[in-house]
Coordinates of C-alpha atoms in Angstrom, one line a residue:
Chain A
M1 CA 0.0 0.0 0.0
Y2 CA 1.2 3.5 -0.7
K3 CA 2.2 5.2 2.5
T4 CA 3.2 8.8 3.0
E5 CA 4.5 10.6 6.1
V6 CA 2.1 13.5 6.3
R7 CA 1.7 13.6 10.0
G8 CA 4.0 13.2 13.0
L9 CA 3.3 10.9 15.9
L10 CA -0.3 11.0 17.1
V11 CA 0.8 11.0 20.7
E12 CA 4.2 12.2 21.7
G13 CA 6.4 11.7 24.8
G14 CA 6.5 7.9 24.8
K15 CA 3.2 7.6 26.8
T16 CA 1.9 4.3 28.0
L17 CA -1.8 3.4 28.3
G18 CA -1.7 4.1 32.0
D19 CA -0.2 7.5 31.4
V20 CA -3.0 8.5 29.1
T21 CA -5.7 7.8 31.7
R22 CA -3.6 9.6 34.4
D23 CA -2.8 12.6 32.3
V24 CA -6.4 13.2 31.0
M25 CA -7.8 12.7 34.5
S26 CA -5.4 15.1 36.2
P27 CA -7.5 18.3 35.7
L28 CA -10.5 16.4 37.2
E29 CA -8.6 15.3 40.2
T30 CA -6.8 18.5 41.1
R31 CA -8.0 21.9 42.3
S32 CA -9.2 24.2 39.6
P33 CA -6.4 26.6 38.6
N34 CA -6.5 30.3 39.5
W35 CA -7.0 31.5 35.9
W36 CA -10.0 29.2 35.7
R37 CA -11.6 30.9 38.7
V38 CA -10.9 34.4 37.3
V39 CA -12.4 33.6 33.9
F40 CA -15.3 31.9 35.5
G41 CA -16.0 35.1 37.5
F42 CA -15.9 37.2 34.3
A43 CA -18.0 34.8 32.4
S44 CA -20.6 34.8 35.2
L45 CA -20.8 38.6 35.0
M46 CA -21.3 38.4 31.2
S47 CA -24.0 35.8 31.8
I48 CA -25.8 38.0 34.4
W49 CA -26.0 40.8 31.8
G50 CA -27.3 38.3 29.3
I51 CA -29.9 36.9 31.7
Y52 CA -31.1 40.5 32.6
S53 CA -31.4 41.3 28.9
I54 CA -33.3 38.1 28.2
Y55 CA -35.6 39.0 31.1
I56 CA -36.3 42.5 29.7
T57 CA -36.9 41.0 26.3
I58 CA -39.4 38.5 27.6
T59 CA -41.3 40.9 29.9
Q60 CA -41.3 44.0 27.7
G61 CA -41.1 42.6 24.2
I62 CA -39.0 43.0 21.0
G63 CA -39.6 46.8 21.2
T64 CA -36.6 46.9 23.5
W65 CA -34.4 45.9 20.6
G66 CA -33.1 48.2 17.8
V67 CA -35.0 46.3 15.1
N68 CA -37.8 48.1 13.1
N69 CA -40.2 47.3 10.3
T70 CA -37.5 47.4 7.7
V71 CA -34.7 45.7 9.5
G72 CA -36.8 43.0 11.2
W73 CA -33.8 40.8 11.8
G74 CA -31.0 42.4 13.6
W75 CA -28.3 41.1 15.9
A76 CA -30.5 38.2 17.0
I77 CA -30.3 36.5 13.6
I78 CA -26.7 37.5 13.1
N79 CA -25.7 35.9 16.4
F80 CA -27.9 32.9 15.8
V81 CA -26.2 32.1 12.5
W82 CA -22.8 32.9 14.0
W83 CA -23.3 30.4 16.9
I84 CA -24.8 27.7 14.6
G85 CA -21.7 28.1 12.4
I86 CA -19.4 27.6 15.4
G87 CA -21.6 24.7 16.6
H88 CA -21.3 23.2 13.2
A89 CA -17.7 22.3 13.0
G90 CA -17.5 20.3 16.1
T91 CA -19.6 17.6 14.7
A92 CA -18.3 18.2 11.2
F93 CA -14.8 17.7 12.5
S94 CA -15.5 14.7 14.6
I95 CA -17.8 12.9 12.3
F96 CA -16.3 13.6 8.9
L97 CA -13.0 12.5 10.2
L98 CA -14.6 9.4 11.8
V99 CA -16.3 8.4 8.6
L100 CA -13.0 9.0 6.7
R101 CA -11.2 7.1 9.4
Q102 CA -8.7 9.9 10.2
K103 CA -6.9 8.9 13.3
W104 CA -5.7 12.4 14.2
R105 CA -9.2 13.3 15.2
T106 CA -8.9 11.4 18.5
S107 CA -7.1 14.2 20.4
I108 CA -9.5 16.8 19.4
N109 CA -13.0 15.4 18.9
R110 CA -14.1 15.6 22.5
A111 CA -13.5 19.3 22.8
A112 CA -14.9 20.0 19.4
E113 CA -18.1 18.1 20.2
A114 CA -18.4 19.9 23.6
M115 CA -18.1 23.2 21.7
T116 CA -20.8 22.1 19.3
V117 CA -23.3 21.3 22.0
I118 CA -22.7 24.5 24.0
A119 CA -22.7 26.7 20.8
V120 CA -25.9 25.2 19.5
L121 CA -27.6 25.8 22.9
C122 CA -26.4 29.4 22.8
A123 CA -27.7 29.7 19.2
S124 CA -31.2 28.4 20.1
I125 CA -31.8 31.3 22.5
F126 CA -32.0 33.8 19.7
P127 CA -34.9 32.5 17.5
A128 CA -36.8 31.5 20.7
L129 CA -36.5 35.2 21.9
H130 CA -37.2 36.6 18.5
M131 CA -40.6 34.9 18.5
G132 CA -41.7 37.6 20.9
R133 CA -44.1 35.5 22.8
I134 CA -41.9 32.7 23.9
W135 CA -44.6 31.1 26.1
N136 CA -46.4 30.2 22.8
F137 CA -43.3 28.4 21.7
Y138 CA -45.1 25.0 21.4
F139 CA -47.3 26.4 18.5
I140 CA -44.4 25.5 16.3
L141 CA -44.7 21.7 17.1
P142 CA -47.0 19.8 14.7
Y143 CA -49.3 18.2 17.2
P144 CA -53.1 17.6 17.1
N145 CA -54.4 20.8 18.6
T146 CA -57.7 22.5 19.3
R147 CA -57.1 25.1 16.7
G148 CA -58.5 23.1 13.8
P149 CA -56.2 21.1 14.1
L150 CA -54.2 23.7 12.3
W151 CA -50.9 22.1 11.3
V152 CA -47.6 23.9 10.9
N153 CA -46.4 24.9 7.4
F154 CA -44.2 22.1 6.3
N155 CA -43.0 24.1 3.3
S156 CA -41.5 26.8 5.5
P157 CA -37.7 27.1 6.0
L158 CA -38.4 28.4 9.5
F159 CA -40.1 25.1 10.4
W160 CA -37.3 23.2 8.8
D161 CA -34.8 25.2 10.8
F162 CA -36.6 24.4 14.0
L163 CA -36.6 20.7 13.2
A164 CA -33.0 20.6 11.9
I165 CA -31.5 22.4 14.9
S166 CA -33.4 20.3 17.4
A167 CA -32.3 17.1 15.6
Y168 CA -28.8 18.4 15.4
L169 CA -28.6 19.3 19.1
L170 CA -30.0 15.9 20.1
I171 CA -27.7 13.9 17.8
S172 CA -24.6 15.9 18.6
A173 CA -25.3 15.6 22.3
S174 CA -25.9 11.8 22.1
F175 CA -22.8 11.3 20.0
W176 CA -20.8 13.3 22.5
Y177 CA -22.2 11.4 25.5
L178 CA -21.8 8.0 23.8
G179 CA -18.1 8.7 23.4
M180 CA -17.7 9.6 27.0
I181 CA -19.2 6.4 28.5
P182 CA -16.0 4.4 28.4
D183 CA -14.0 7.4 29.7
F184 CA -16.4 7.8 32.6
A185 CA -15.8 4.1 33.4
S186 CA -12.1 4.7 33.4
I187 CA -12.5 7.5 35.9
R188 CA -14.8 5.4 38.0
D189 CA -12.3 2.6 38.2
K190 CA -9.2 4.8 38.7
T191 CA -10.3 7.7 41.0
T192 CA -9.8 7.4 44.8
S193 CA -12.6 9.9 45.6
K194 CA -15.8 8.2 46.7
V195 CA -18.0 11.0 45.4
K196 CA -16.4 10.9 42.0
K197 CA -16.6 7.1 41.9
A198 CA -20.3 7.3 42.5
V199 CA -21.0 10.2 40.1
Y200 CA -18.9 9.0 37.2
G201 CA -20.1 5.4 38.0
F202 CA -23.7 6.6 37.5
F203 CA -23.0 8.2 34.2
S204 CA -20.7 5.4 32.9
M205 CA -24.0 3.4 32.7
G206 CA -22.3 0.2 33.9
W207 CA -19.7 0.1 31.2
L208 CA -17.2 -2.7 31.6
G209 CA -15.4 -2.8 28.2
S210 CA -16.3 -6.3 27.1
A211 CA -16.0 -7.3 23.4
K212 CA -19.8 -7.3 23.1
E213 CA -20.1 -3.9 24.5
W214 CA -17.3 -2.5 22.3
I215 CA -18.7 -3.9 19.0
R216 CA -22.1 -2.4 19.7
F217 CA -20.5 0.8 20.8
E218 CA -18.6 1.1 17.6
A219 CA -21.6 0.1 15.5
L220 CA -23.7 2.8 17.1
A221 CA -20.9 5.4 16.8
F222 CA -20.7 4.7 13.1
I223 CA -24.5 4.9 12.6
L224 CA -24.7 8.2 14.5
G225 CA -21.6 9.5 12.7
G226 CA -22.8 8.4 9.3
I227 CA -26.3 10.0 9.6
A228 CA -25.1 13.1 11.4
A229 CA -22.6 13.8 8.5
V230 CA -25.7 14.3 6.4
L231 CA -27.2 16.6 9.0
V232 CA -24.0 18.7 9.2
V233 CA -24.6 19.6 5.5
S234 CA -28.3 19.9 5.8
V235 CA -28.6 22.1 8.9
H236 CA -26.7 25.0 7.6
S237 CA -28.2 24.6 4.2
I238 CA -31.5 25.0 5.8
V239 CA -30.4 28.0 7.8
S240 CA -29.3 29.5 4.5
T241 CA -32.8 28.9 2.9
D242 CA -34.2 31.2 5.6
F243 CA -32.4 33.9 3.6
A244 CA -32.3 32.4 0.1
V245 CA -36.1 32.0 -0.3
G246 CA -36.5 35.7 0.8
M247 CA -36.7 38.2 -2.0
E248 CA -34.2 40.7 -0.6
P249 CA -31.4 41.7 -2.9
G250 CA -28.2 39.9 -1.9
W251 CA -30.2 37.0 -0.4
H252 CA -32.0 35.5 -3.3
T253 CA -29.2 33.4 -4.7
T254 CA -28.6 29.7 -5.1
I255 CA -25.0 29.9 -3.9
F256 CA -26.3 30.3 -0.3
P257 CA -26.5 26.7 0.9
P258 CA -22.9 25.7 0.1
Y259 CA -21.7 29.2 1.0
F260 CA -23.2 28.9 4.5
V261 CA -22.0 25.3 5.0
V262 CA -18.5 26.2 4.1
G263 CA -18.7 29.4 6.2
A264 CA -19.9 27.3 9.2
I265 CA -17.1 24.8 8.9
F266 CA -14.6 27.7 8.6
S267 CA -15.7 29.5 11.7
G268 CA -16.1 26.2 13.6
F269 CA -12.6 25.1 12.7
A270 CA -11.2 28.4 13.8
M271 CA -13.0 28.0 17.1
V272 CA -11.7 24.5 17.5
M273 CA -8.2 25.9 16.9
T274 CA -8.7 28.6 19.6
L275 CA -10.0 26.0 22.0
M276 CA -7.2 23.4 21.3
I277 CA -4.5 26.0 21.8
I278 CA -6.1 27.0 25.2
I279 CA -6.3 23.3 26.3
R280 CA -2.8 22.6 25.1
K281 CA -1.3 25.6 26.8
F282 CA -3.2 25.7 30.1
Y283 CA -3.5 22.0 30.8
K284 CA -0.1 21.0 29.4
F285 CA -1.5 18.6 26.8
E286 CA 1.3 19.2 24.3
N287 CA 1.9 15.5 23.9
Y288 CA -1.7 14.9 22.9
V289 CA -2.5 18.0 20.9
T290 CA 0.7 18.1 19.0
D291 CA 2.1 20.6 16.6
S292 CA 1.1 18.2 13.9
H293 CA -2.5 18.4 15.0
L294 CA -2.6 22.2 14.9
N295 CA -0.8 22.1 11.6
A296 CA -3.5 19.9 10.2
I297 CA -6.2 22.2 11.3
A298 CA -4.3 25.2 9.9
R299 CA -4.0 23.6 6.5
I300 CA -7.8 22.9 6.5
L301 CA -8.3 26.6 7.4
V302 CA -6.2 27.8 4.4
F303 CA -8.2 25.5 2.1
V304 CA -11.6 26.6 3.4
S305 CA -10.5 30.2 3.4
L306 CA -9.8 29.9 -0.4
I307 CA -13.4 28.5 -0.8
M308 CA -14.7 31.5 1.2
G309 CA -12.8 33.9 -1.0
T310 CA -14.1 32.3 -4.1
A311 CA -17.7 32.4 -2.8
Y312 CA -17.4 36.2 -2.0
L313 CA -16.0 36.9 -5.5
T314 CA -18.6 34.7 -7.2
E315 CA -21.4 36.6 -5.4
I316 CA -19.9 39.9 -6.5
F317 CA -19.3 38.7 -10.1
L318 CA -22.8 37.3 -10.4
S319 CA -24.4 40.5 -9.2
W320 CA -22.7 42.3 -12.0
Y321 CA -23.2 39.5 -14.6
S322 CA -26.9 39.2 -13.8
G323 CA -27.5 42.8 -14.9
N324 CA -29.9 43.1 -12.0
K325 CA -29.7 46.7 -10.7
Y326 CA -30.8 45.9 -7.2
E327 CA -28.2 43.2 -6.8
M328 CA -25.6 45.6 -8.3
F329 CA -26.6 48.3 -5.9
T330 CA -26.4 46.0 -2.9
F331 CA -23.0 44.6 -3.7
F332 CA -21.3 47.6 -5.2
H333 CA -22.9 50.6 -3.5
N334 CA -23.9 49.1 -0.2
R335 CA -21.2 46.7 0.6
I336 CA -17.9 47.3 -1.3
T337 CA -18.5 51.0 -1.1
G338 CA -21.1 53.0 0.8
E339 CA -22.4 52.9 4.3
F340 CA -21.3 49.4 5.2
T341 CA -17.8 49.5 3.6
P342 CA -15.9 48.9 6.9
Q343 CA -18.0 45.8 7.7
F344 CA -17.6 44.4 4.2
W345 CA -13.8 44.8 4.2
A346 CA -13.5 43.5 7.7
M347 CA -15.2 40.4 6.5
F348 CA -13.2 40.0 3.3
I349 CA -9.8 40.7 4.8
S350 CA -10.4 38.5 7.9
N351 CA -11.8 35.6 6.1
A352 CA -10.3 35.5 2.7
L353 CA -6.9 37.3 3.0
I354 CA -5.5 36.9 6.5
P355 CA -5.8 33.1 6.7
Q356 CA -3.7 32.9 3.5
L357 CA -0.7 33.7 5.8
L358 CA -1.0 30.1 6.9
W359 CA 0.5 28.9 3.6
S360 CA 3.8 29.7 5.3
K361 CA 5.0 26.7 7.4
K362 CA 6.8 29.1 9.7
L363 CA 3.7 31.0 10.6
R364 CA 1.7 27.7 10.8
S365 CA 4.0 26.4 13.5
N366 CA 3.8 29.6 15.5
I367 CA 1.1 29.1 18.2
T368 CA 0.6 32.8 18.9
V369 CA 0.0 33.5 15.2
L370 CA -2.4 30.6 14.9
F371 CA -4.3 31.8 18.0
I372 CA -4.6 35.3 16.7
I373 CA -5.7 34.2 13.2
S374 CA -8.3 31.9 14.7
I375 CA -9.8 34.8 16.6
I376 CA -9.7 37.1 13.6
I377 CA -11.5 34.5 11.5
N378 CA -14.3 34.3 14.1
I379 CA -14.6 38.1 14.1
G380 CA -14.6 38.1 10.3
M381 CA -17.3 35.5 10.2
W382 CA -19.5 37.6 12.5
F383 CA -19.1 40.5 10.1
E384 CA -20.1 38.2 7.2
R385 CA -23.4 37.5 8.9
F386 CA -23.8 41.2 9.6
N387 CA -23.2 42.0 6.0
I388 CA -25.8 39.5 4.8
V389 CA -28.5 40.5 7.3
V390 CA -28.1 44.3 7.7
T391 CA -27.0 45.5 4.3
S392 CA -29.7 43.7 2.5
L393 CA -32.5 44.7 4.9
T394 CA -31.6 48.4 5.4
K395 CA -31.8 49.2 1.7
D396 CA -34.1 47.0 -0.3
F397 CA -36.0 47.8 -3.6
L398 CA -37.9 51.0 -2.6
P399 CA -35.9 53.9 -1.1
A400 CA -39.1 54.7 0.8
N401 CA -38.6 51.5 2.8
W402 CA -35.0 52.3 3.8
A403 CA -34.3 52.5 7.5
P404 CA -31.1 52.5 9.6
Y405 CA -30.4 49.9 12.2
H406 CA -28.5 50.2 15.4
P407 CA -28.6 47.5 18.0
S408 CA -29.9 48.4 21.5
L409 CA -28.0 47.6 24.7
I410 CA -30.4 44.8 25.3
E411 CA -29.5 43.1 22.0
V412 CA -25.8 43.6 22.8
G413 CA -26.5 42.2 26.3
I414 CA -28.0 39.0 24.9
Y415 CA -25.0 38.5 22.7
V416 CA -22.5 39.1 25.5
G417 CA -24.6 36.8 27.7
T418 CA -24.4 34.0 25.2
L419 CA -20.6 34.5 25.1
G420 CA -20.7 34.2 28.8
F421 CA -22.8 31.1 28.7
F422 CA -20.4 29.6 26.2
I423 CA -17.3 30.4 28.3
L424 CA -19.0 29.0 31.4
G425 CA -20.0 25.8 29.6
I426 CA -16.5 25.3 28.2
L427 CA -14.9 25.9 31.7
L428 CA -17.3 23.4 33.2
F429 CA -16.3 21.0 30.5
F430 CA -12.6 21.6 31.3
R431 CA -13.3 20.9 34.9
Y432 CA -15.6 17.9 34.9
I433 CA -15.3 16.0 31.7
P434 CA -12.2 14.3 30.3
M435 CA -11.1 16.8 27.6
I436 CA -9.5 14.2 25.4
A437 CA -11.2 10.9 24.5
I438 CA -9.2 8.5 26.6
S439 CA -10.3 5.2 25.0
E440 CA -9.9 6.6 21.5
I441 CA -6.4 7.8 22.1
K442 CA -5.5 4.4 23.5
G443 CA -6.9 2.8 20.4
V444 CA -4.6 4.8 18.1
M445 CA -1.5 4.4 20.2
K446 CA -0.5 1.2 18.4
F447 CA 0.0 3.2 15.2
N448 CA 2.6 5.2 17.1
K449 CA 4.4 2.0 17.8
T450 CA 4.5 0.9 14.2
K451 CA 5.8 4.3 13.3
A452 CA 8.5 4.2 15.9
D453 CA 9.7 0.8 14.6
Chain B
M1 CA -25.7 -9.3 43.0
E2 CA -24.1 -12.6 43.9
K3 CA -20.5 -12.7 42.8
Q4 CA -19.5 -15.6 40.6
A5 CA -16.1 -17.3 40.9
Y6 CA -13.8 -16.7 38.0
I7 CA -10.3 -17.4 36.8
V8 CA -8.7 -14.1 35.5
G9 CA -5.8 -13.7 33.2
V10 CA -4.2 -10.3 32.8
Y11 CA -2.2 -9.1 29.8
D12 CA -0.6 -5.7 29.5
D13 CA -0.4 -5.4 25.7
E14 CA -2.6 -5.9 22.7
E15 CA -0.4 -8.2 20.6
P16 CA 0.1 -11.1 23.0
L17 CA -3.6 -10.8 23.9
I18 CA -4.7 -11.3 20.3
K19 CA -2.3 -14.3 19.9
A20 CA -3.6 -15.8 23.1
A21 CA -7.2 -15.4 22.2
Q22 CA -6.5 -17.2 18.9
K23 CA -4.6 -20.0 20.8
F24 CA -7.5 -20.5 23.2
K25 CA -9.9 -20.7 20.3
D26 CA -7.7 -23.3 18.6
E27 CA -7.5 -25.3 21.8
G28 CA -11.3 -25.2 22.0
I29 CA -11.4 -23.3 25.3
K30 CA -14.1 -20.7 25.5
I31 CA -13.2 -17.4 27.0
Q32 CA -16.3 -16.0 28.8
E33 CA -15.4 -12.4 28.5
I34 CA -12.5 -10.2 27.3
F35 CA -12.3 -6.8 28.8
T36 CA -10.2 -4.2 27.0
P37 CA -9.6 -0.5 27.5
Y38 CA -10.4 0.2 23.8
P39 CA -12.0 -1.8 21.0
I40 CA -9.8 -4.4 19.3
H41 CA -11.2 -5.7 16.0
E42 CA -9.2 -8.9 15.9
I43 CA -10.9 -9.9 19.2
F44 CA -14.3 -9.4 17.7
E45 CA -13.4 -11.8 14.9
I46 CA -11.8 -14.4 17.2
Q47 CA -14.7 -14.2 19.7
D48 CA -17.1 -14.2 16.9
V49 CA -19.2 -11.4 18.3
K50 CA -21.4 -9.5 15.8
S51 CA -23.6 -6.5 15.9
R52 CA -26.8 -6.2 13.9
L53 CA -27.4 -2.7 14.9
S54 CA -26.7 -1.3 11.5
I55 CA -29.4 -3.5 10.0
A56 CA -31.8 -2.3 12.6
A57 CA -30.9 1.3 11.9
Y58 CA -31.5 0.7 8.2
I59 CA -35.0 -0.6 9.0
Y60 CA -35.6 2.3 11.3
G61 CA -34.7 4.7 8.5
W62 CA -37.4 3.3 6.2
I63 CA -40.0 3.3 9.0
G64 CA -39.1 6.9 10.0
G65 CA -39.0 8.2 6.5
L66 CA -42.2 6.6 5.3
S67 CA -44.1 7.6 8.4
I68 CA -43.2 11.3 8.3
L69 CA -44.0 11.5 4.6
A70 CA -47.4 9.9 5.3
F71 CA -47.9 12.2 8.2
M72 CA -47.2 15.3 6.2
Q73 CA -49.5 14.1 3.5
Y74 CA -52.2 13.6 6.1
A75 CA -51.7 17.0 7.8
A76 CA -51.1 19.2 4.8
V77 CA -53.5 17.5 2.3
L78 CA -56.2 15.6 4.1
S79 CA -56.7 17.0 7.6
W80 CA -56.5 20.8 6.9
P81 CA -55.3 21.9 3.5
L82 CA -54.1 25.4 3.5
N83 CA -53.4 27.5 0.4
Y84 CA -49.9 29.0 0.7
G85 CA -49.6 31.4 -2.2
G86 CA -51.3 29.0 -4.6
K87 CA -48.7 26.3 -4.2
P88 CA -49.7 22.6 -4.5
E89 CA -50.9 21.1 -1.2
N90 CA -48.9 18.0 -1.7
S91 CA -45.6 19.8 -2.4
F92 CA -43.5 16.7 -2.4
P93 CA -40.1 18.4 -3.1
S94 CA -40.4 20.8 -0.1
F95 CA -41.4 17.8 2.1
I96 CA -38.0 16.2 1.4
L97 CA -36.0 18.2 3.9
V98 CA -38.4 17.5 6.7
T99 CA -38.4 13.8 5.7
L100 CA -34.6 13.7 5.7
V101 CA -34.1 15.4 9.0
F102 CA -36.9 13.5 10.8
T103 CA -35.6 10.2 9.4
I104 CA -32.2 11.0 10.9
L105 CA -33.8 12.0 14.2
F106 CA -35.9 8.8 14.3
V107 CA -32.9 6.5 13.4
T108 CA -30.9 8.2 16.2
I109 CA -33.5 7.8 18.9
M110 CA -34.3 4.2 17.9
S111 CA -30.7 3.1 17.5
L112 CA -29.8 4.6 20.9
T113 CA -32.8 2.8 22.5
T114 CA -31.8 -0.5 20.8
F115 CA -28.2 0.0 21.9
I116 CA -29.3 0.6 25.5
G117 CA -31.6 -2.4 25.4
R118 CA -29.2 -4.8 23.8
A119 CA -26.0 -3.8 25.6
Q120 CA -28.0 -3.5 28.8
I121 CA -26.4 -0.3 29.9
F122 CA -28.2 2.4 31.6
P123 CA -27.4 5.1 34.2
G124 CA -26.8 3.8 37.7
K125 CA -26.6 0.1 36.7
T126 CA -25.0 -2.1 39.4
I127 CA -22.1 -4.0 38.0
D128 CA -19.5 -6.6 39.1
I129 CA -16.2 -5.2 38.0
I130 CA -13.8 -8.1 37.6
D131 CA -10.6 -6.1 37.4
P132 CA -10.8 -2.3 37.6
R133 CA -7.6 -2.0 35.6
S134 CA -9.3 -3.2 32.5
T135 CA -10.6 0.3 31.8
D136 CA -7.1 1.7 32.3
D137 CA -4.2 -0.2 30.9
K138 CA -4.8 -3.9 31.3
F139 CA -6.4 -6.5 29.0
V140 CA -8.4 -9.1 30.9
F141 CA -9.5 -12.7 30.1
V142 CA -12.2 -14.1 32.2
F143 CA -13.1 -17.8 32.5
P144 CA -15.9 -19.3 34.7
K145 CA -14.4 -21.4 37.5
D146 CA -17.0 -24.2 37.1
G147 CA -16.2 -26.5 34.2
T148 CA -12.9 -25.0 33.3
D149 CA -9.7 -27.1 33.3
R150 CA -7.8 -24.8 35.7
Q151 CA -4.3 -26.2 35.1
K152 CA -4.6 -26.1 31.3
V153 CA -6.0 -22.6 31.3
E154 CA -3.3 -21.3 33.7
S155 CA -0.4 -22.9 31.7
L156 CA -1.9 -21.5 28.4
L157 CA -2.3 -18.1 29.9
K158 CA 1.3 -18.0 31.2
S159 CA 2.8 -19.4 28.0
T160 CA 1.0 -16.7 25.9
G161 CA 2.4 -13.9 28.0
A162 CA -0.2 -13.2 30.7
V163 CA 1.4 -11.1 33.4
E164 CA -0.9 -12.2 36.1
V165 CA -3.3 -15.1 36.7
Y166 CA -5.5 -15.1 39.7
D167 CA -8.8 -16.5 41.1
R168 CA -11.7 -14.3 42.0

């Protein structure tokens, strides 16, 4: 068989199986570090502002936001799409690489999946609040009711969205939990604390690691992985149809589904990179999350960034080529130039140009550069959603409809709040869940051995 | 739970374990259970364990897909037809996304349920852990004490590289 040395060792430092369990368990067994407590404090403050803003929105209504009749979708939908995008890559990462049998996923998948679940939970807050009357939330469920029964509109992308995101959340969470069962069992059998033994024992569901358990476990992981791979593509395509079936200039294009899916994978991979650098640095997991892992993610980012750049240029080209004056206006006089110039160029430079620096091997192996670029990409992706939502809505076909949009403090508060929830969730993940999939790492260690021979 | 008596052989690497499992099979001695810290495919083959979960999932997929299509047909065409901008009531192409997503959801829920049912694992289950190191760094063979030729098993275990053999 043709073999090529693309990657270094999957686990460095000559670790034994016992070392893996001990290393991954160590953050769970020791006192939480000081930085953890400080960040936890900050994130709690952010969350409190978020909860206050959510309370005001629910009790006083959407009037507390900066949205108006023209710009009906403001920060809420921007942040919703942004969070869904981030939530996308965790499962994309973990599942595509599982289906493609890429062994380097094992060090990263747990954290990526954690990120997915928390980000999707953050995302779901926005459409729920945007409904206005959140207590009538159950109207969206197709159940036999006393209103006819009046069923939901199965042709509406908004209903598809609701279904797709619920399904995605459930499947990602199940997949994540399934992977943790053997690791919880490892902790149960190794820890000396009685409380931990009981708690992790409860959640390990009586796992023993017999051949029969393992074969079923693998079968289920492949089933969930295989079908969730379809969902990864469909969820963001459906989110894009929320826009693409709308008539607004700049939205009504067939490029939207692939454009959104790629954008989601892009921002999610950037967030995975941010997270892995933090894990590696603060928990000393350099032997598990190796330079080779970060290098692999960086190379994927360069590639996806090229696709993003191509998509941006294609949109601009087609607005000119179509000869449609409204499309031309949106792209040339409302994005590239005009009122929203800074936002457009922030998007273009952060997503299409700056990641190109990663072509250089020297920059790719500089952790600080990688960290900064991963943050820049996420900011750029936020501006992308801003561009799509706000530029198209503020100036549509009739100048009489035009209206400006500025977010209110309540809208900003909800966004900051979700950032706080996300950070809190990630910190709790660091503290209570093995950050690296213990059993999966052990399973790929034999490939290390053959490489060392 | 009443504890059964077992003979336990402990290995500390995957390679001797696979060879040993094959040797026991050739000698016609049945290993009751093999506990490993991670899945080993050779062991599945030697022990002849199979999972039909993927067949079940395939069937669940058909059931889920067909039932949601039938349900949408009922809700949007028979029960309460609504005119959305003059579009056909039975707008099959736009039902496809819901069908796809619901099928996936249904397969997930049903496969998880089947897994929990077949593997008999659930939160808070009481278990008899034979050797707690088997979820850490040891590979464990377990033989029932009754009806096993103790001496033969012990000598086979030792000759194939087991680092410990003990009764439990």
